[in-house]
GROMACS .gro file of C-alpha atoms in nm:
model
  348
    1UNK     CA    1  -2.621  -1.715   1.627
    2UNK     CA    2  -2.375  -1.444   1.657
    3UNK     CA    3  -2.293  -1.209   1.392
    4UNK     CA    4  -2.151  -0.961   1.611
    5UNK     CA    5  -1.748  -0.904   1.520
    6UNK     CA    6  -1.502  -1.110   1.342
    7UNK     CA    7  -1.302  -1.254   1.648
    8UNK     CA    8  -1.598  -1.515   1.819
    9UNK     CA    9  -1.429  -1.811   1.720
   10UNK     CA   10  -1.057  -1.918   1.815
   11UNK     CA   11  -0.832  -1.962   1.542
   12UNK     CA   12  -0.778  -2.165   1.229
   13UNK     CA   13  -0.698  -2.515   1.256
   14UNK     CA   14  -0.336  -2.489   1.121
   15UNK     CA   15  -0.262  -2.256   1.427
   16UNK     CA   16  -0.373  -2.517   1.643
   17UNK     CA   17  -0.211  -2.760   1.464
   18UNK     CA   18   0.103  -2.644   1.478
   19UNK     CA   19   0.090  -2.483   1.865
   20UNK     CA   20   0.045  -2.879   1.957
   21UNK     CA   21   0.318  -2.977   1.725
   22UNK     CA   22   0.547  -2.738   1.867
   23UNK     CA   23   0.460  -2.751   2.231
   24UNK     CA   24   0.727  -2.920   2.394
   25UNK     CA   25   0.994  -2.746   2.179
   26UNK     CA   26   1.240  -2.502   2.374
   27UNK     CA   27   1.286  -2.165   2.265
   28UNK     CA   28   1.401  -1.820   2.377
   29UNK     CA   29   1.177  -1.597   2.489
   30UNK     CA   30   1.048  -1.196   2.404
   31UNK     CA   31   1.006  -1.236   2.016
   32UNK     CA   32   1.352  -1.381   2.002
   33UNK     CA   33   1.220  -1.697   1.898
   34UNK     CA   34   1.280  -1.921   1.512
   35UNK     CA   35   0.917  -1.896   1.467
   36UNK     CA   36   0.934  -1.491   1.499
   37UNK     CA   37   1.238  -1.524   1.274
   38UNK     CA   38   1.086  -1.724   1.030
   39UNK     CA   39   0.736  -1.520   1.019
   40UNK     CA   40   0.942  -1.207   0.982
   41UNK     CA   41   1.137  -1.298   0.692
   42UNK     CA   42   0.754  -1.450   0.549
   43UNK     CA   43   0.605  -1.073   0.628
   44UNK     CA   44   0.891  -0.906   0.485
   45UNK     CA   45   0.874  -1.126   0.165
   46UNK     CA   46   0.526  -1.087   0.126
   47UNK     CA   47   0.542  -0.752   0.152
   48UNK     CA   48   0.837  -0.723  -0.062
   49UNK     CA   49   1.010  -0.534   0.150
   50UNK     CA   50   1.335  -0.682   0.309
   51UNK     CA   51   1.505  -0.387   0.522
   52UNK     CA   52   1.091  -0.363   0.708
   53UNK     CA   53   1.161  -0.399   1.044
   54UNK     CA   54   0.850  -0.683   1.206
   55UNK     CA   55   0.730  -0.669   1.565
   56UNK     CA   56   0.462  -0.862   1.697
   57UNK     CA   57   0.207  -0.756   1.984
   58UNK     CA   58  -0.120  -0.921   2.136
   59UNK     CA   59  -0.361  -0.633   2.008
   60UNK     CA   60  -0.475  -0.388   1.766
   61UNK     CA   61  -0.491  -0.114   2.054
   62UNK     CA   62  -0.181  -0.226   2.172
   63UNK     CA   63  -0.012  -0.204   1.829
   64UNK     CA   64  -0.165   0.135   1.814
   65UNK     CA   65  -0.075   0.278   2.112
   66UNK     CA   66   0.287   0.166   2.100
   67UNK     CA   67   0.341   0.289   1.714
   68UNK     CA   68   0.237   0.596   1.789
   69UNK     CA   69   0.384   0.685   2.169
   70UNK     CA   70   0.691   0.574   2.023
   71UNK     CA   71   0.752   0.752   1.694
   72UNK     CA   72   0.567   1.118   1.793
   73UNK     CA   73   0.705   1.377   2.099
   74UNK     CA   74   0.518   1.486   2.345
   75UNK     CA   75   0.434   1.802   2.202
   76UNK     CA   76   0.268   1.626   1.874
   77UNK     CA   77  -0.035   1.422   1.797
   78UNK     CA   78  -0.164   1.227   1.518
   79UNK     CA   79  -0.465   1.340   1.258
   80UNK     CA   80  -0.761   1.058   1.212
   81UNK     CA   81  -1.153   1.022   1.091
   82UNK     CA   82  -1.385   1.142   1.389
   83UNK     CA   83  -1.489   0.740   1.374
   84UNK     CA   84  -1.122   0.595   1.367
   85UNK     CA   85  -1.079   0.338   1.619
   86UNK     CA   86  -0.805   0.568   1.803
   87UNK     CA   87  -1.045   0.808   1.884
   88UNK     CA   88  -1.375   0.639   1.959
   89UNK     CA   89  -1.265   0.228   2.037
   90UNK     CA   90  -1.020   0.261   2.265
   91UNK     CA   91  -1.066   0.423   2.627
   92UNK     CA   92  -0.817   0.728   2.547
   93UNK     CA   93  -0.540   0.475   2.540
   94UNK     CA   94  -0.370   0.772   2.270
   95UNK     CA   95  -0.435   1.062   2.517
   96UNK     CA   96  -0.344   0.839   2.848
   97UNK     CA   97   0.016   0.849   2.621
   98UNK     CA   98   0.012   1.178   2.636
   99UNK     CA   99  -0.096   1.265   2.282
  100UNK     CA  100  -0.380   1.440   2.153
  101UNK     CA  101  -0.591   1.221   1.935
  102UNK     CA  102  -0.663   1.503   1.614
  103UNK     CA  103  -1.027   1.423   1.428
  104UNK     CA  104  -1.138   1.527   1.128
  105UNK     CA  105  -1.491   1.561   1.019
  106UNK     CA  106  -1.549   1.164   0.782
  107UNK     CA  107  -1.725   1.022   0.485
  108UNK     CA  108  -1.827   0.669   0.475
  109UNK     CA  109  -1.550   0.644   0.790
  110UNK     CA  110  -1.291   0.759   0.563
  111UNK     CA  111  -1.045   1.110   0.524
  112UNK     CA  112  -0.901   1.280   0.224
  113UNK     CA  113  -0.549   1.437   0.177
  114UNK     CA  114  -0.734   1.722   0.100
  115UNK     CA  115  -0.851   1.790   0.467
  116UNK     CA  116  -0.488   1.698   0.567
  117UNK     CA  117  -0.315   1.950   0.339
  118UNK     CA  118  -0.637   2.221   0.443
  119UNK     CA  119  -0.543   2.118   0.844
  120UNK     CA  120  -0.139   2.186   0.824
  121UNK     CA  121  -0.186   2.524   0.594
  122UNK     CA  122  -0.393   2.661   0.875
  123UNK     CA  123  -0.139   2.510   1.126
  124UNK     CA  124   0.165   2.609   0.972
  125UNK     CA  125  -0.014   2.994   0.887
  126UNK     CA  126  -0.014   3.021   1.291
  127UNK     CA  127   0.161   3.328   1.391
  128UNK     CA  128   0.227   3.073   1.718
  129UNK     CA  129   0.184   2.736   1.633
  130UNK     CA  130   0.393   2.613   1.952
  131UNK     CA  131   0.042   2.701   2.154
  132UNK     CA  132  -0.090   2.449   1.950
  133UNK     CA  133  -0.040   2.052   1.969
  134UNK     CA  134   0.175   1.984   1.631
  135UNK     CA  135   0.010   1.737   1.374
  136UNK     CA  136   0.297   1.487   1.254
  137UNK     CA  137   0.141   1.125   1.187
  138UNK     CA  138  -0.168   1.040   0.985
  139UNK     CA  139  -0.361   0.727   1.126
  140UNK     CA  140  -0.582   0.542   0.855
  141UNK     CA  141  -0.741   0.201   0.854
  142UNK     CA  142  -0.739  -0.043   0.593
  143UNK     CA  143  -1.073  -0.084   0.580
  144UNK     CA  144  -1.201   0.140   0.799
  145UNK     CA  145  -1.452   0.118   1.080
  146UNK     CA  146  -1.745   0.130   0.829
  147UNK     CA  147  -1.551  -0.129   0.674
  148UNK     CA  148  -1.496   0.091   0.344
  149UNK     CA  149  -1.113   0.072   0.173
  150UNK     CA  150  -0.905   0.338   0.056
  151UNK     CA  151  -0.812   0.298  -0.296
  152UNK     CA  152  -0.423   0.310  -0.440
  153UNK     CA  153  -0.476   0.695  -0.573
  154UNK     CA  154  -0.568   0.782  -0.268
  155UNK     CA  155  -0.287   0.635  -0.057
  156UNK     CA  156  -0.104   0.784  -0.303
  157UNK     CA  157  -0.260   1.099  -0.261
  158UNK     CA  158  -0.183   1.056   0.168
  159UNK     CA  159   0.197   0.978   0.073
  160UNK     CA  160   0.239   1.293  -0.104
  161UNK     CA  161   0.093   1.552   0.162
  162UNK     CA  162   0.250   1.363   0.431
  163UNK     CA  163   0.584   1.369   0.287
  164UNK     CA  164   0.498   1.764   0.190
  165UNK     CA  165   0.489   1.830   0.560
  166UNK     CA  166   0.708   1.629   0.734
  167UNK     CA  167   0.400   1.363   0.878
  168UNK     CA  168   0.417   1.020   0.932
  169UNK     CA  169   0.159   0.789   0.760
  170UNK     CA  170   0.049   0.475   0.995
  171UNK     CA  171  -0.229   0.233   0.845
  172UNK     CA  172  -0.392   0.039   1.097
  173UNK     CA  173  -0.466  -0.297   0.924
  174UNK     CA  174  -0.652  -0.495   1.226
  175UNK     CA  175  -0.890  -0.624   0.954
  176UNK     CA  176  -0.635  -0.626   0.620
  177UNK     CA  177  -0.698  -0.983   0.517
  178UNK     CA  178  -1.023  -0.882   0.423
  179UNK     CA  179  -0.940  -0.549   0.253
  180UNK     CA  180  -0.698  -0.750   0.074
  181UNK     CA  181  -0.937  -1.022   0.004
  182UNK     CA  182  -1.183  -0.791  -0.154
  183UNK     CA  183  -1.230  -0.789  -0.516
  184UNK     CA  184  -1.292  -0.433  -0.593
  185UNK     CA  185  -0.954  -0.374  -0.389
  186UNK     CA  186  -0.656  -0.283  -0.533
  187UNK     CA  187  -0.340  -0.174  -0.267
  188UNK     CA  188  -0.151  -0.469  -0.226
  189UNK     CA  189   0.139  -0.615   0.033
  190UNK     CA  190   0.343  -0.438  -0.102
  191UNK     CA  191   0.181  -0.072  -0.149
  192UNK     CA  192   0.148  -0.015   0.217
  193UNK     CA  193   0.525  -0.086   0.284
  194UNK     CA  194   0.620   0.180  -0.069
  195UNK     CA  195   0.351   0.396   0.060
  196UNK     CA  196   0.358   0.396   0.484
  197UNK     CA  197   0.591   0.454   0.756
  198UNK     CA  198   0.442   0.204   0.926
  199UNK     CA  199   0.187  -0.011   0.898
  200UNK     CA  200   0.003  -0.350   1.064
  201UNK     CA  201  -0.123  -0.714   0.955
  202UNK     CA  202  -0.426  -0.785   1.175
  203UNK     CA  203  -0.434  -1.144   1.294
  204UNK     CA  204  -0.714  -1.148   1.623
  205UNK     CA  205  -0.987  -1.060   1.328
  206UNK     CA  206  -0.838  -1.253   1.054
  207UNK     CA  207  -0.792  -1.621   1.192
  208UNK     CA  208  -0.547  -1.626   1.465
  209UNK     CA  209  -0.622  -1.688   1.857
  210UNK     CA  210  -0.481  -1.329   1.887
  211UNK     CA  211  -0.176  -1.069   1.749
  212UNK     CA  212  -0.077  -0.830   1.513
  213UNK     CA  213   0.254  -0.804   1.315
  214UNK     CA  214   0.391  -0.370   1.307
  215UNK     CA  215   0.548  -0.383   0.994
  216UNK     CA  216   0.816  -0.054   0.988
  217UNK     CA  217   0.987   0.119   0.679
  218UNK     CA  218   1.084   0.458   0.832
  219UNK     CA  219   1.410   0.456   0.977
  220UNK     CA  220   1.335   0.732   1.163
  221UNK     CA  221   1.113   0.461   1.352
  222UNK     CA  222   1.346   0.153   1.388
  223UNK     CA  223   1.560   0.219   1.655
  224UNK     CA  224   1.455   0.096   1.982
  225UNK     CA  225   1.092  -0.017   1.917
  226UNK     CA  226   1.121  -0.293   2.128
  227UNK     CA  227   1.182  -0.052   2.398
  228UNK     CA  228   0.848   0.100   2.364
  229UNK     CA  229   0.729  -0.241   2.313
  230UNK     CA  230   0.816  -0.344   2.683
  231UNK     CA  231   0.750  -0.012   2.829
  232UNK     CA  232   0.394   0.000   2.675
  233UNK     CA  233   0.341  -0.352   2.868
  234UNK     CA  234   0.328  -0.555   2.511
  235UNK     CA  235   0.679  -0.785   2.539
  236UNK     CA  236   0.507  -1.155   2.561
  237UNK     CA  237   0.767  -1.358   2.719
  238UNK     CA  238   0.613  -1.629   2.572
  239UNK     CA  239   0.689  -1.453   2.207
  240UNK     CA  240   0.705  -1.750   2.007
  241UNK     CA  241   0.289  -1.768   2.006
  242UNK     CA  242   0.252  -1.477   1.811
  243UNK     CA  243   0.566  -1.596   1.568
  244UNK     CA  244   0.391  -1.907   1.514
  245UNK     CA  245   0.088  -1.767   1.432
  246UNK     CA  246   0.207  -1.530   1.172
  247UNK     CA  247   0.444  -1.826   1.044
  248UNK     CA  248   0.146  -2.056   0.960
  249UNK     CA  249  -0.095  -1.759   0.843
  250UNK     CA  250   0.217  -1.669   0.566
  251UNK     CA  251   0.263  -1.968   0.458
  252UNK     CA  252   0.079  -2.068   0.130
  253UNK     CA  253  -0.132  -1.753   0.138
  254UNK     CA  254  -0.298  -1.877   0.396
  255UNK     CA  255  -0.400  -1.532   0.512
  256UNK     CA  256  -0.594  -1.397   0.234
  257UNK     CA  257  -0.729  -1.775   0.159
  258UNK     CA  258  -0.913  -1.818   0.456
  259UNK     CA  259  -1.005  -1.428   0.449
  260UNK     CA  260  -1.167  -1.449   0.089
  261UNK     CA  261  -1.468  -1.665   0.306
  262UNK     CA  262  -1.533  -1.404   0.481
  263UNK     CA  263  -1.569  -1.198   0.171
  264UNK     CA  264  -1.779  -1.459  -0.043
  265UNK     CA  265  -2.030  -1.482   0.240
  266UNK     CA  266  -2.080  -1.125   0.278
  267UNK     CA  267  -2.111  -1.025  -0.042
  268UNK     CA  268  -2.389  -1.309  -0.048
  269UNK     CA  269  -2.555  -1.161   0.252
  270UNK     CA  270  -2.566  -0.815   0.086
  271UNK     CA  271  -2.690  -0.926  -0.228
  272UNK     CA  272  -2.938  -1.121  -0.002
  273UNK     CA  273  -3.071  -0.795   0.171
  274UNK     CA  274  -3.081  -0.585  -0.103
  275UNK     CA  275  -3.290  -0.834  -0.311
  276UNK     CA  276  -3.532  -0.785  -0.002
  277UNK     CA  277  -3.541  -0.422  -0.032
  278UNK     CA  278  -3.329  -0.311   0.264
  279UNK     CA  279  -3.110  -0.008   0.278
  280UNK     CA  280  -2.750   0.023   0.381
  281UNK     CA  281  -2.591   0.238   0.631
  282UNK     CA  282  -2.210   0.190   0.477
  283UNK     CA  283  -2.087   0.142   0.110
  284UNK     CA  284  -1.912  -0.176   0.318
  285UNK     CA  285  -1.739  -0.369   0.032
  286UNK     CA  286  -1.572  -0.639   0.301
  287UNK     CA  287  -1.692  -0.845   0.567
  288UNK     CA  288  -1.907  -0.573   0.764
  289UNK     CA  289  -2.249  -0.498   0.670
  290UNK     CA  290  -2.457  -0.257   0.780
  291UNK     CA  291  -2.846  -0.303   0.721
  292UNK     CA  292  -3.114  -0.073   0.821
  293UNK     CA  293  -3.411  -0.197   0.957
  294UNK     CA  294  -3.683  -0.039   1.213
  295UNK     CA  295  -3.677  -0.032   1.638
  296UNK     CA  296  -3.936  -0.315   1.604
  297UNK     CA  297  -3.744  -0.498   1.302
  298UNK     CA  298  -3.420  -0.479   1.525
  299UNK     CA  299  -3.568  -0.566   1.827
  300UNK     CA  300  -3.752  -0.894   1.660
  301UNK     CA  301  -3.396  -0.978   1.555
  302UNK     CA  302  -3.221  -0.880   1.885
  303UNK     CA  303  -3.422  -1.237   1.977
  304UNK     CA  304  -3.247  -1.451   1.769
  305UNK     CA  305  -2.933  -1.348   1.664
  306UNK     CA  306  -2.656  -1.143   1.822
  307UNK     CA  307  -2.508  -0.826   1.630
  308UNK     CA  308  -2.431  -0.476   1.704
  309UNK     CA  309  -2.618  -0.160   1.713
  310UNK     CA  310  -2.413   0.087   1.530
  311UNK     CA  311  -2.621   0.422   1.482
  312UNK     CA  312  -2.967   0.519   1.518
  313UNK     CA  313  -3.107   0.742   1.235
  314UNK     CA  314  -3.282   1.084   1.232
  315UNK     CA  315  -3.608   0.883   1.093
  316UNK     CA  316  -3.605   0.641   1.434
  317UNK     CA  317  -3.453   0.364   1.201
  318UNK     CA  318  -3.164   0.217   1.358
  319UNK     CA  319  -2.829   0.051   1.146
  320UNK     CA  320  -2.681  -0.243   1.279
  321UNK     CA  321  -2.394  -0.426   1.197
  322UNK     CA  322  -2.336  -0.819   1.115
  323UNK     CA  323  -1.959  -0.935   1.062
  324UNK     CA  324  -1.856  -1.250   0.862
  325UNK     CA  325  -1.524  -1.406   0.946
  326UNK     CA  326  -1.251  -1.639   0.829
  327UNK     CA  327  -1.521  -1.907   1.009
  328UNK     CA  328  -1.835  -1.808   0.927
  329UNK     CA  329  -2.047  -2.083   0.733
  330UNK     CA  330  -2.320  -2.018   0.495
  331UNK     CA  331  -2.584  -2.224   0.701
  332UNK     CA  332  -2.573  -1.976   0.906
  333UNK     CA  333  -2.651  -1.646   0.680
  334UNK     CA  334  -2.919  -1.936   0.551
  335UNK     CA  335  -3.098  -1.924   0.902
  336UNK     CA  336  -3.019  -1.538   0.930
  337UNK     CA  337  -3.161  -1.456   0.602
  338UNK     CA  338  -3.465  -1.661   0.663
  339UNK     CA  339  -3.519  -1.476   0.964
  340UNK     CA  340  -3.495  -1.120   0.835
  341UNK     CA  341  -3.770  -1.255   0.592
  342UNK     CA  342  -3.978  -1.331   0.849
  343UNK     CA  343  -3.907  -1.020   1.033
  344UNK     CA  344  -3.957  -0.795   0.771
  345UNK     CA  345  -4.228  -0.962   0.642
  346UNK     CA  346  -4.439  -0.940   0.974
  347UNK     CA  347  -4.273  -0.656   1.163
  348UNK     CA  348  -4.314  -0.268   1.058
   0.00000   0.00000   0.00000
């Protein structure tokens, strides 16, 4: 079985539903669609924010690349975690933009203010800064690669120094229905559009065949986004598939409904591992968990199940990662669970 991301299956059955429902129904083209209307106006109510400007693109890179190309010069770049996505997931797609990606050293995949405020005194001290690529956005994810969340202080805490130096603040929520869906969580909807410049609602993770909805507050940003949109190669002509999809997933909370599965189940797989003893990699409080098990133990496992490798330790022990998803069922943590029991149980 595979346990190896949180985009294996297709999409939730209301999606489908309604694509067949609405198949044969004519409608302009390029986002300029009712369904793109209507999903915009749900986004913008669930988010409590009615002057947000909503786009919709295919991908998480995609949405990344064309936030950020189109709101920063040439002469800037953006700040992130050494493990955010735009610096280790995605081919350069930043740099091939023309701006420099900015890491800073992580903890459990996340950044503080702190560093940001420590990065822009030392910038900003520069007897020639101009020889220097200028920091002006801050890139976070919501939860972040390790799958850890950022609480409300410290978003707070990100607001403040960004808006002490002039910097953008861009969340990249390609997984938010599970942040959101997490119990111990507590930024809302309606947080990241007080809080952010601009931000995104993952759908390709969280139950949709594929798309992500840019949600904008800074008016600096507004103006001509669908420019960059179509000259960063993301205009679907066929525009009303990612509407639709964003039109069923905000209606009747359908988002964070079907996300909260994905939560249950991992929570029960954690509890699950740890009552066996094993270790964890991540302080993962959503739908990625990161056991810790040895070259043999992974290897045993490697012939059963499908999962990712995600770092090998200094001890020869090696951290993997298994995902739970809108989909996932519990007969199948049953069968992996009774595996690793095996496994660990036979294999050193």
């Amino acid at each position: 079985m595979r346990f190896d991301t949180d985009y294996i299956e297709g999409c939730h059955p209301a999606i489908l539903q309604r694509l067949t429902e609405t198949n044969y129904c004519k409608q302009q083209g390029y986002g300029l669609d009712e369904y793109c209307a209507s999903a915009r106006e749900r986004i913008q109510k669930a988010c409590h924010a009615p002057n947000s400007d909503v786009h919709f693109v295919t991908g998480g890179t995609q949405a990344n690349v064309t936030v950020i190309s189109h709101a920063l010069r040439p002469y800037q770049g953006v700040l992130c975690a050494v493990t955010g996505h735009i610096n280790g997931h995605e081919t350069g797609a930043t740099e091939a933009r023309g701006h420099k990606v900015l890491p800073l050293p992580e903890k459990d995949a996340k950044i503080t203010a702190d560093q940001v405020d420590a990065y822009l005194c030392h910038y900003r001290s520069m007897e020639h800064p101009e020889h220097e690529v200028e920091p002006k956005m801050v890139y976070l994810s919501q939860p972040t690669e390790q799958g850890t969340l950022y609480s409300l202080a410290e978003l707070e805490a990100f607001r403040s120094v960004c808006d002490r130096y002039g910097l953008y603040l861009f969340i990249d929520g390609a997984r938010l229905g599970y942040a959101l869906a997490t119990p111990s969580n507590d930024v809302t909807l309606t947080d990241l559009a007080r809080l952010t410049d601009v931000f995104y609602i993952g759908g390709t993770k969280v139950g949709a065949m594929f798309g992500e909805a840019i949600v904008i507050q800074n008016e600096e940003i507004k103006p001509q986004f669908r420019y960059s949109i179509k000259q960063n190669e993301g205009m679907l002509a066929k525009g009303r598939y990612l509407g639709l999809q964003f039109d069923t997933l905000f209606t009747d909370d359908l988002y964070t409904t079907i996300a909260a599965n994905a939560i249950t189940l991992a929570d029960f797989l954690r509890d699950s591992l740890q009552e066996m003893g094993i270790s964890f990699f991540s302080s993962s409080p959503t739908n990625q968990i990161f056991p810790i098990f040895t070259r043999s133990q992974v290897e045993a496992l490697e012939q059963l199940h499908v999962f990712e490798r995600w770092s090998e330790l200094p001890d020869g022990r090696i951290a993997i990662r298994f995902c739970t998803s809108w989909a996932t069922e519990k007969a199948d943590l049953d069968q992996l669970l009774a595996d690793i029991q095996q496994i660990v149980e036979t294999v050193q």
